[in-house]
Short mmCIF file of C-alpha atoms and ligand atoms in Angstrom, two decimals:
data_model
loop_
_atom_site.label_atom_id
_atom_site.label_comp_id
_atom_site.label_asym_id
_atom_site.label_seq_id
_atom_site.Cartn_x
_atom_site.Cartn_y
_atom_site.Cartn_z
CA MET E 1 -16.72 -11.69 27.07
CA GLY E 2 -13.98 -12.08 29.68
CA THR E 3 -11.93 -9.09 30.80
CA THR E 4 -12.65 -5.39 30.41
CA ALA E 5 -9.67 -5.16 28.02
CA GLU E 6 -11.16 -7.92 25.86
CA ALA E 7 -14.51 -6.15 25.84
CA ALA E 8 -12.84 -2.87 24.85
CA ALA E 9 -10.89 -4.62 22.08
CA HIS E 10 -14.08 -6.24 20.79
CA LYS E 11 -15.94 -2.93 20.84
CA SER E 12 -13.16 -1.14 18.99
CA GLN E 13 -13.09 -3.95 16.40
CA GLN E 14 -16.85 -3.59 15.93
CA GLN E 15 -16.47 0.15 15.49
CA GLN E 16 -13.85 -0.46 12.80
CA GLN E 17 -16.30 -2.42 10.65
CA SER E 18 -16.16 -0.95 7.21
CA ARG E 19 -14.94 2.39 8.38
CA VAL E 20 -12.31 2.25 5.63
CA LEU E 21 -12.88 2.66 1.91
CA ILE E 22 -10.12 1.45 -0.44
CA VAL E 23 -10.31 2.61 -4.06
CA GLY E 24 -8.02 1.20 -6.75
CA ASN E 25 -7.94 -1.60 -9.29
CA TYR E 26 -6.59 -5.07 -8.68
CA CYS E 27 -4.15 -6.04 -11.39
CA HIS E 28 -2.08 -8.88 -12.74
CA ASP E 29 1.67 -8.48 -12.20
CA VAL E 30 4.10 -10.24 -14.50
CA LEU E 31 7.63 -10.13 -13.13
CA ILE E 32 10.28 -10.39 -15.82
CA GLN E 33 14.00 -10.84 -15.46
CA ASN E 34 16.50 -11.34 -18.28
CA ASN E 35 13.63 -11.50 -20.74
CA ALA E 36 12.03 -14.47 -18.98
CA VAL E 37 8.83 -14.50 -16.94
CA LYS E 38 9.86 -15.23 -13.35
CA ALA E 39 6.49 -14.98 -11.64
CA VAL E 40 2.93 -13.96 -12.13
CA SER E 41 0.90 -12.65 -9.26
CA LEU E 42 -2.14 -10.79 -8.08
CA GLY E 43 -1.13 -7.14 -7.77
CA GLY E 44 -2.37 -3.63 -7.35
CA ALA E 45 -2.09 -1.51 -4.23
CA ALA E 46 -5.65 -2.50 -3.29
CA SER E 47 -4.63 -6.17 -3.04
CA PHE E 48 -1.47 -5.52 -0.98
CA ILE E 49 -3.30 -3.15 1.36
CA SER E 50 -6.31 -5.45 1.91
CA ASN E 51 -3.82 -8.27 2.51
CA VAL E 52 -2.34 -6.29 5.42
CA PHE E 53 -5.80 -5.32 6.68
CA ASN E 54 -6.86 -8.99 6.64
CA GLY E 55 -3.71 -9.83 8.59
CA VAL E 56 -4.57 -7.40 11.37
CA SER E 57 -8.33 -8.08 11.23
CA ILE E 58 -9.50 -4.74 9.86
CA SER E 59 -12.45 -4.96 7.51
CA CYS E 60 -13.04 -2.47 4.74
CA ASN E 61 -15.04 -1.62 1.63
CA LEU E 62 -13.07 -1.94 -1.57
CA VAL E 63 -13.92 -0.56 -4.99
CA SER E 64 -11.92 -2.15 -7.76
CA LYS E 65 -12.55 -3.03 -11.41
CA VAL E 66 -11.32 -6.09 -13.29
CA GLY E 67 -12.12 -7.95 -16.51
CA GLU E 68 -13.70 -11.39 -16.88
CA ASP E 69 -10.18 -12.84 -17.09
CA PHE E 70 -9.65 -12.07 -13.36
CA LYS E 71 -9.50 -15.41 -11.56
CA TYR E 72 -7.79 -14.71 -8.22
CA PRO E 73 -9.77 -15.45 -5.06
CA VAL E 74 -9.98 -12.13 -3.19
CA SER E 75 -11.68 -11.09 0.04
CA TYR E 76 -13.44 -8.12 -1.57
CA THR E 77 -15.28 -8.83 -4.80
CA PRO E 78 -14.37 -6.45 -7.61
CA ILE E 79 -16.71 -4.97 -10.23
CA VAL E 80 -16.33 -7.06 -13.40
CA ILE E 81 -16.30 -5.13 -16.67
CA HIS E 82 -17.22 -7.67 -19.32
CA THR E 83 -15.89 -5.70 -22.26
CA LEU E 84 -12.42 -5.04 -20.82
CA LYS E 85 -9.50 -7.07 -19.49
CA THR E 86 -7.93 -6.75 -16.04
CA THR E 87 -5.10 -4.21 -15.76
CA VAL E 88 -1.72 -5.88 -16.35
CA PHE E 89 1.70 -4.60 -15.39
CA HIS E 90 4.97 -6.05 -16.63
CA SER E 91 7.77 -5.32 -14.16
CA TYR E 92 11.26 -5.59 -15.60
CA PHE E 93 14.03 -6.27 -13.10
CA ASP E 94 16.88 -6.69 -15.51
CA LEU E 95 19.41 -5.11 -13.16
CA GLY E 96 18.73 -7.73 -10.49
CA PHE E 97 16.41 -8.07 -7.53
CA HIS E 98 18.89 -7.45 -4.79
CA GLY E 99 19.43 -3.78 -5.46
CA ASN E 100 18.63 -1.45 -2.62
CA ASP E 101 16.15 0.74 -4.39
CA HIS E 102 13.57 0.53 -7.08
CA GLN E 103 15.41 2.28 -9.86
CA ASP E 104 16.13 -1.16 -11.30
CA ARG E 105 12.39 -1.72 -11.85
CA ILE E 106 10.81 -0.59 -15.08
CA LEU E 107 7.03 -0.85 -15.12
CA LYS E 108 4.88 -1.15 -18.21
CA ARG E 109 1.11 -1.05 -18.06
CA VAL E 110 0.27 -3.41 -20.92
CA CYS E 111 -3.47 -3.52 -20.33
CA ALA E 112 -5.74 -1.01 -18.59
CA CYS E 113 -9.13 -1.85 -17.13
CA ASP E 114 -11.84 0.76 -16.64
CA THR E 115 -11.48 3.97 -14.66
CA ILE E 116 -13.27 4.25 -11.31
CA ARG E 117 -15.83 7.04 -11.44
CA PRO E 118 -17.61 8.88 -8.59
CA SER E 119 -20.79 6.89 -9.34
CA ASP E 120 -18.87 3.64 -8.64
CA LEU E 121 -18.33 4.68 -5.02
CA PRO E 122 -20.78 3.70 -2.28
CA ASP E 123 -23.28 6.25 -1.02
CA THR E 124 -22.36 5.72 2.63
CA ARG E 125 -19.88 7.68 4.74
CA PHE E 126 -16.47 6.39 5.81
CA LYS E 127 -14.04 7.57 8.38
CA TYR E 128 -10.97 6.76 6.28
CA GLY E 129 -10.56 6.62 2.49
CA MET E 130 -7.54 5.33 0.58
CA ALA E 131 -6.99 6.49 -3.01
CA VAL E 132 -4.61 3.81 -4.26
CA GLY E 133 -4.84 3.45 -8.02
CA VAL E 134 -1.98 1.95 -9.99
CA GLY E 135 -2.94 2.32 -13.64
CA GLY E 136 -4.45 5.80 -13.81
CA GLU E 137 -7.91 4.51 -12.85
CA ILE E 138 -8.60 7.23 -10.26
CA LEU E 139 -9.85 10.47 -11.80
CA PRO E 140 -9.70 13.88 -10.07
CA GLU E 141 -13.49 13.77 -9.70
CA THR E 142 -13.22 10.34 -8.06
CA LEU E 143 -10.75 11.68 -5.51
CA GLU E 144 -13.02 14.66 -4.94
CA ARG E 145 -15.98 12.35 -4.27
CA MET E 146 -13.83 10.34 -1.83
CA ILE E 147 -13.04 13.57 0.00
CA GLU E 148 -16.77 14.28 0.26
CA ILE E 149 -17.72 10.88 1.69
CA CYS E 150 -14.65 10.19 3.89
CA ASP E 151 -13.59 12.10 7.00
CA VAL E 152 -9.93 11.75 6.05
CA VAL E 153 -8.40 10.64 2.75
CA PHE E 154 -5.01 8.99 2.35
CA ALA E 155 -3.64 9.17 -1.18
CA ASP E 156 -0.76 7.33 -2.76
CA ILE E 157 0.99 9.69 -5.16
CA GLN E 158 1.36 6.80 -7.62
CA ALA E 159 -2.40 7.08 -8.18
CA LEU E 160 -2.01 10.75 -9.08
CA ILE E 161 1.16 11.28 -11.12
CA ARG E 162 1.49 8.22 -13.38
CA ALA E 163 1.38 8.64 -17.15
CA PHE E 164 1.66 5.77 -19.62
CA ASP E 165 3.59 5.68 -22.87
CA SER E 166 1.09 5.47 -25.71
CA VAL E 167 3.12 2.80 -27.53
CA ASP E 168 4.41 0.36 -24.92
CA GLY E 169 2.75 1.53 -21.69
CA THR E 170 5.99 2.43 -19.87
CA VAL E 171 5.12 4.21 -16.63
CA LYS E 172 6.37 7.78 -16.52
CA LEU E 173 5.85 10.25 -13.70
CA VAL E 174 4.58 13.79 -14.12
CA LYS E 175 4.83 16.71 -11.71
CA LEU E 176 2.04 16.67 -9.15
CA GLU E 177 1.35 20.37 -9.70
CA GLU E 178 0.62 19.66 -13.38
CA THR E 179 -2.17 17.21 -12.55
CA GLY E 180 -5.85 17.83 -11.89
CA PHE E 181 -5.33 16.42 -8.39
CA TYR E 182 -3.19 19.33 -7.20
CA PRO E 183 -6.03 21.67 -6.13
CA LEU E 184 -7.43 18.84 -3.96
CA LEU E 185 -4.31 18.50 -1.79
CA PRO E 186 -5.47 20.90 0.96
CA ARG E 187 -8.50 18.61 1.40
CA ILE E 188 -6.64 15.33 1.85
CA GLY E 189 -5.11 14.11 5.10
CA VAL E 190 -1.97 12.21 4.07
CA LEU E 191 -0.03 11.92 0.82
CA LYS E 192 2.37 8.97 0.57
CA ALA E 193 5.23 8.89 -1.92
CA SER E 194 8.35 6.79 -2.41
CA SER E 195 11.62 8.75 -2.51
CA GLU E 196 11.70 8.40 -6.32
CA GLU E 197 8.17 9.77 -6.57
CA ALA E 198 8.73 12.55 -4.02
CA VAL E 199 10.94 14.47 -6.46
CA PHE E 200 7.82 15.02 -8.56
CA MET E 201 6.32 17.28 -5.89
CA ASP E 202 7.49 20.19 -3.79
CA VAL E 203 7.43 18.58 -0.35
CA GLU E 204 7.97 21.93 1.35
CA GLU E 205 4.86 23.32 -0.30
CA VAL E 206 2.64 20.24 0.01
CA ARG E 207 3.40 19.71 3.73
CA LYS E 208 1.69 23.05 4.43
CA TRP E 209 -1.60 21.47 3.26
CA CYS E 210 -1.39 17.82 4.27
CA CYS E 211 0.87 15.34 5.98
CA VAL E 212 3.48 13.90 3.59
CA VAL E 213 5.03 10.46 4.16
CA VAL E 214 8.09 9.64 2.08
CA THR E 215 9.20 6.01 2.11
CA ASN E 216 12.82 5.21 1.41
CA GLY E 217 13.28 1.46 0.98
CA LYS E 218 15.58 -0.15 3.53
CA HIS E 219 16.06 3.23 5.24
CA GLY E 220 12.48 3.38 6.49
CA CYS E 221 10.42 6.51 6.03
CA LYS E 222 10.07 10.15 6.94
CA VAL E 223 6.91 11.96 8.00
CA TYR E 224 6.52 15.69 7.24
CA TRP E 225 3.74 17.86 8.57
CA LYS E 226 3.16 21.60 8.73
CA ASP E 227 5.53 22.30 11.56
CA GLY E 228 7.61 19.21 12.09
CA GLU E 229 9.22 16.14 10.60
CA LEU E 230 10.29 12.78 11.91
CA GLY E 231 12.39 9.89 10.60
CA ILE E 232 10.95 6.45 11.39
CA SER E 233 13.29 3.50 11.89
CA PRO E 234 13.34 0.64 9.39
CA PHE E 235 13.45 -3.13 9.93
CA LEU E 236 16.14 -5.39 8.52
CA ALA E 237 14.90 -7.53 5.65
CA ASN E 238 16.25 -9.89 3.02
CA GLN E 239 14.81 -8.36 -0.08
CA GLU E 240 13.56 -10.83 -2.68
CA ASP E 241 11.04 -8.71 -4.56
CA PRO E 242 10.35 -5.02 -3.92
CA THR E 243 6.89 -5.16 -5.54
CA GLY E 244 4.19 -4.00 -3.15
CA ALA E 245 6.55 -2.67 -0.45
CA GLY E 246 5.05 0.81 -0.66
CA ASP E 247 1.51 -0.60 -0.69
CA SER E 248 2.13 -2.90 2.27
CA PHE E 249 3.71 0.03 4.08
CA PHE E 250 0.60 2.12 3.41
CA GLY E 251 -1.64 -0.72 4.59
CA GLY E 252 0.31 -1.03 7.85
CA PHE E 253 0.39 2.74 8.34
CA VAL E 254 -3.35 3.24 7.89
CA ALA E 255 -4.11 0.09 9.90
CA GLY E 256 -2.14 1.63 12.76
CA LEU E 257 -4.08 4.89 12.56
CA VAL E 258 -7.42 3.04 12.34
CA GLN E 259 -6.48 1.20 15.53
CA GLY E 260 -5.82 4.52 17.26
CA LEU E 261 -2.03 4.74 17.12
CA ALA E 262 -0.20 8.04 16.83
CA VAL E 263 1.37 8.80 13.43
CA PRO E 264 4.97 7.78 14.40
CA ASP E 265 3.79 4.40 15.78
CA ALA E 266 1.57 3.86 12.72
CA ALA E 267 4.52 4.64 10.43
CA LEU E 268 6.56 2.06 12.34
CA LEU E 269 3.82 -0.48 11.62
CA GLY E 270 4.04 0.61 7.98
CA ASN E 271 7.79 -0.01 7.96
CA LEU E 272 7.20 -3.45 9.51
CA PHE E 273 4.74 -4.53 6.80
CA GLY E 274 6.89 -2.98 4.05
CA SER E 275 9.88 -4.98 5.27
CA LEU E 276 7.85 -8.21 5.46
CA SER E 277 6.54 -7.62 1.96
CA VAL E 278 9.97 -7.37 0.26
CA GLU E 279 10.99 -10.76 1.65
CA GLN E 280 8.46 -12.58 -0.50
CA VAL E 281 7.62 -12.65 -4.17
CA GLY E 282 4.16 -11.31 -4.97
CA LEU E 283 1.48 -10.93 -2.30
CA PRO E 284 3.13 -11.73 1.05
CA LYS E 285 1.84 -14.34 3.51
CA PHE E 286 2.25 -13.23 7.08
CA ASP E 287 3.07 -15.57 9.92
CA THR E 288 -0.04 -15.87 12.11
CA ARG E 289 1.99 -15.86 15.34
CA LEU E 290 3.70 -12.65 14.28
CA LEU E 291 0.34 -11.10 13.42
CA GLN E 292 -1.08 -12.04 16.82
CA ARG E 293 1.88 -10.50 18.61
CA VAL E 294 1.57 -7.34 16.55
CA LYS E 295 -2.19 -7.06 17.19
CA ASP E 296 -1.78 -7.60 20.93
CA GLU E 297 1.00 -5.03 21.15
CA VAL E 298 -0.94 -2.49 19.11
CA GLN E 299 -3.87 -2.81 21.52
CA ARG E 300 -1.52 -2.41 24.46
CA ARG E 301 0.16 0.65 22.90
CA LYS E 302 -3.20 2.18 22.14
CA MET E 303 -4.28 1.85 25.76
CA GLN E 304 -0.92 3.17 26.98
CA CYS E 305 -1.09 6.19 24.67
CA LEU E 306 -4.64 6.94 25.81
CA LEU E 307 -3.29 7.29 29.35
CA HIS E 308 -0.82 9.94 28.21
CA GLU E 309 -2.78 11.81 25.60
CA ARG E 310 -6.27 13.07 25.04
CA SER E 311 -8.15 10.83 22.63
CA ASP E 312 -9.58 12.68 19.67
CA ASP E 313 -9.81 12.19 15.94
CA GLU E 314 -6.90 14.43 15.05
CA LEU E 315 -3.70 12.83 13.74
CA LYS E 316 -1.13 12.92 16.53
CA PHE E 317 2.32 13.64 15.12
CA LEU E 318 4.57 13.67 18.14
CA ARG E 319 6.55 10.55 19.00
CA PRO E 320 4.56 8.92 21.82
CA VAL E 321 6.07 7.60 25.03
CA GLY E 322 7.59 4.16 24.47
CA HIS E 323 7.98 4.54 20.68
CA GLU E 324 11.52 3.11 20.71
CA GLN E 325 10.34 0.15 22.82
CA PHE E 326 7.59 -0.46 20.27
CA HIS E 327 10.29 -0.71 17.58
CA THR E 328 12.35 -3.06 19.75
CA PHE E 329 9.28 -5.20 20.38
CA LEU E 330 8.49 -5.46 16.66
CA VAL E 331 12.11 -6.27 15.78
CA ALA E 332 12.03 -9.11 18.32
CA ALA E 333 8.62 -10.36 17.15
CA ARG E 334 9.90 -10.38 13.58
CA LEU E 335 12.99 -12.39 14.59
CA ILE E 336 11.03 -15.00 16.52
CA THR E 337 8.83 -15.71 13.54
CA PRO E 338 10.95 -15.61 10.38
CA CYS E 339 9.23 -16.66 7.16
CA SER E 340 10.16 -20.07 5.84
CA ILE E 341 12.65 -20.18 2.98
CA GLU E 342 10.09 -21.95 0.78
CA GLU E 343 7.80 -18.95 0.92
CA HIS E 344 10.57 -16.77 -0.50
CA GLN E 345 11.03 -18.65 -3.73
CA TRP E 346 9.72 -17.42 -7.02
CA ASN E 347 6.26 -18.72 -7.69
CA SER E 348 7.41 -19.89 -11.10
CA PRO E 349 4.69 -20.83 -13.54
CA SER E 350 4.87 -24.53 -14.37
CA SER E 351 5.53 -23.83 -18.01
CA ALA E 352 6.12 -20.85 -20.23
CA MET E 353 3.11 -21.97 -22.28
CA GLU E 354 0.88 -21.93 -19.19
CA THR E 355 1.96 -18.40 -18.39
CA GLU E 356 1.39 -17.25 -21.93
CA GLN E 357 -2.08 -18.75 -21.93
CA MET E 358 -2.98 -17.21 -18.59
CA PHE E 359 -1.78 -13.76 -19.38
CA HIS E 360 -1.69 -13.70 -23.18
CA ILE E 361 1.97 -12.79 -23.11
CA THR E 362 3.58 -13.15 -26.48
CA ARG E 363 7.17 -12.69 -27.55
CA SER E 364 6.23 -9.49 -29.30
CA ASN E 365 4.76 -7.78 -26.25
CA LEU E 366 7.57 -8.97 -23.97
CA ASN E 367 10.24 -7.51 -26.20
CA TYR E 368 8.50 -4.42 -27.52
N1 ADP M 401 15.02 -3.61 1.57
C1 ADP M 401 14.18 -3.23 2.53
N2 ADP M 401 14.45 -3.52 3.83
C2 ADP M 401 13.60 -3.16 4.82
N3 ADP M 401 12.46 -2.48 4.61
C3 ADP M 401 12.13 -2.16 3.35
C4 ADP M 401 12.97 -2.52 2.24
N4 ADP M 401 12.40 -2.05 1.12
C5 ADP M 401 11.25 -1.45 1.50
N5 ADP M 401 11.09 -1.51 2.83
C6 ADP M 401 9.98 -0.96 3.62
O1 ADP M 401 8.88 -0.69 2.75
C7 ADP M 401 8.62 0.73 2.67
C8 ADP M 401 8.27 1.08 1.25
O2 ADP M 401 9.34 0.78 0.40
P1 ADP M 401 9.81 1.76 -0.76
O3 ADP M 401 10.83 1.05 -1.54
O4 ADP M 401 10.23 3.07 -0.19
O5 ADP M 401 8.43 2.01 -1.56
P2 ADP M 401 7.92 1.63 -3.04
O6 ADP M 401 7.64 0.17 -3.04
O7 ADP M 401 6.68 2.42 -3.20
O8 ADP M 401 9.02 2.05 -3.98
C9 ADP M 401 9.89 1.40 3.19
O9 ADP M 401 9.58 2.66 3.77
C10 ADP M 401 10.35 0.40 4.24
O10 ADP M 401 9.63 0.57 5.42
O1 LIP M 402 5.58 -1.79 -5.48
P1 LIP M 402 4.63 -0.69 -5.13
O2 LIP M 402 5.07 0.63 -5.67
O3 LIP M 402 4.27 -0.63 -3.70
O4 LIP M 402 3.21 -0.98 -5.87
C1 LIP M 402 3.11 -1.73 -7.07
C2 LIP M 402 2.64 -0.84 -8.18
O5 LIP M 402 3.59 0.17 -8.35
C3 LIP M 402 2.50 -1.63 -9.46
O6 LIP M 402 1.98 -0.81 -10.49
C4 LIP M 402 1.57 -2.81 -9.30
O7 LIP M 402 1.54 -3.54 -10.49
C5 LIP M 402 2.03 -3.67 -8.14
O8 LIP M 402 1.14 -4.74 -7.94
C6 LIP M 402 2.14 -2.88 -6.88
O9 LIP M 402 0.88 -2.37 -6.52
#
């Protein structure tokens, strides 16, 4: 080991080993536009988040359930339920992909894999837990168990407030206070919601119990805590597919906190990964040079912040010294390493027949 800084970085990486528990099912995403399948992809918040974690070299434990039909190579092996199929979402983008928000996306859960129960979770303790279901797989008792075994739990509201039409699986949202998760809010650390989801909770009430992060597409995000709030700057992006933006944001945000950043810097990292995610269809590939720059700068920021603030395990909400420069650095790093145009194209299946065979999509379930 060379320098002291290298040794410190190595030690902190070692300490991060499996300190994070991600809970949520992988799924198959079928993206549909004008009644035609445009792309099929590995999906689920767990896949987008672990993709970001892999990018910044954070290892984790991941609990996810799939059916035998699940064929994607993934870093964290899911539990295979032989009697059920993998969760499938059809995303309809009939109003076009280049809109500025997600209201043009209609989601239908057309297949639901098993729920994740408390007994599916490991018996060990974790510092951070992420409750990131997409298809209703996380039960209130599962979240409660996560709270028991993790020092701090980060929950995506989409895991808590989704309901599914009994006929065609259309995703509807219900008020957070009407769910069995509501009494658990004072025991979680951070609740993340998109601006469309945030209207299903009383932010002013919930911020008294836990930190609330509301993402707002190309406008970035806002962090609310008990006695303060802060808007976090966005990054410019050419949006191709909004799928997974919120998940990639959450991955970047928690990755920042795991690495010891203050909340505003971590949210900036979230905005960076959200913006990179919308530029590609499906699971994004990150440029390795960009990742290296980001990792180096995060280490540097961490050290710099330690000089100015006491290091403890509490979330630090105030904007740290040099926050604007961190944004400027990331904007520049992003510009130096733009993604290639090829990576932005739809990953079109080679034939409609192939897609139908892979995902058992028939005319009847596409048209409802
Ligand atoms: N068009 C965009 N340009 C730049 N950043 C974006 C864009 N869309 C999303 N993001 C980033 O991704 C984050 C999550 O996106 P958002 O659309 O709010 O969530 P969700 O995917 O859950 O609906 C945003 O806070 C922002 O940082
Ligand atoms: O786009 P986003 O809101 O961040 O998250 C998405 C979920 O809402 C969707 O149910 C799932 O199928 C996607 O793979 C992705 O996880």
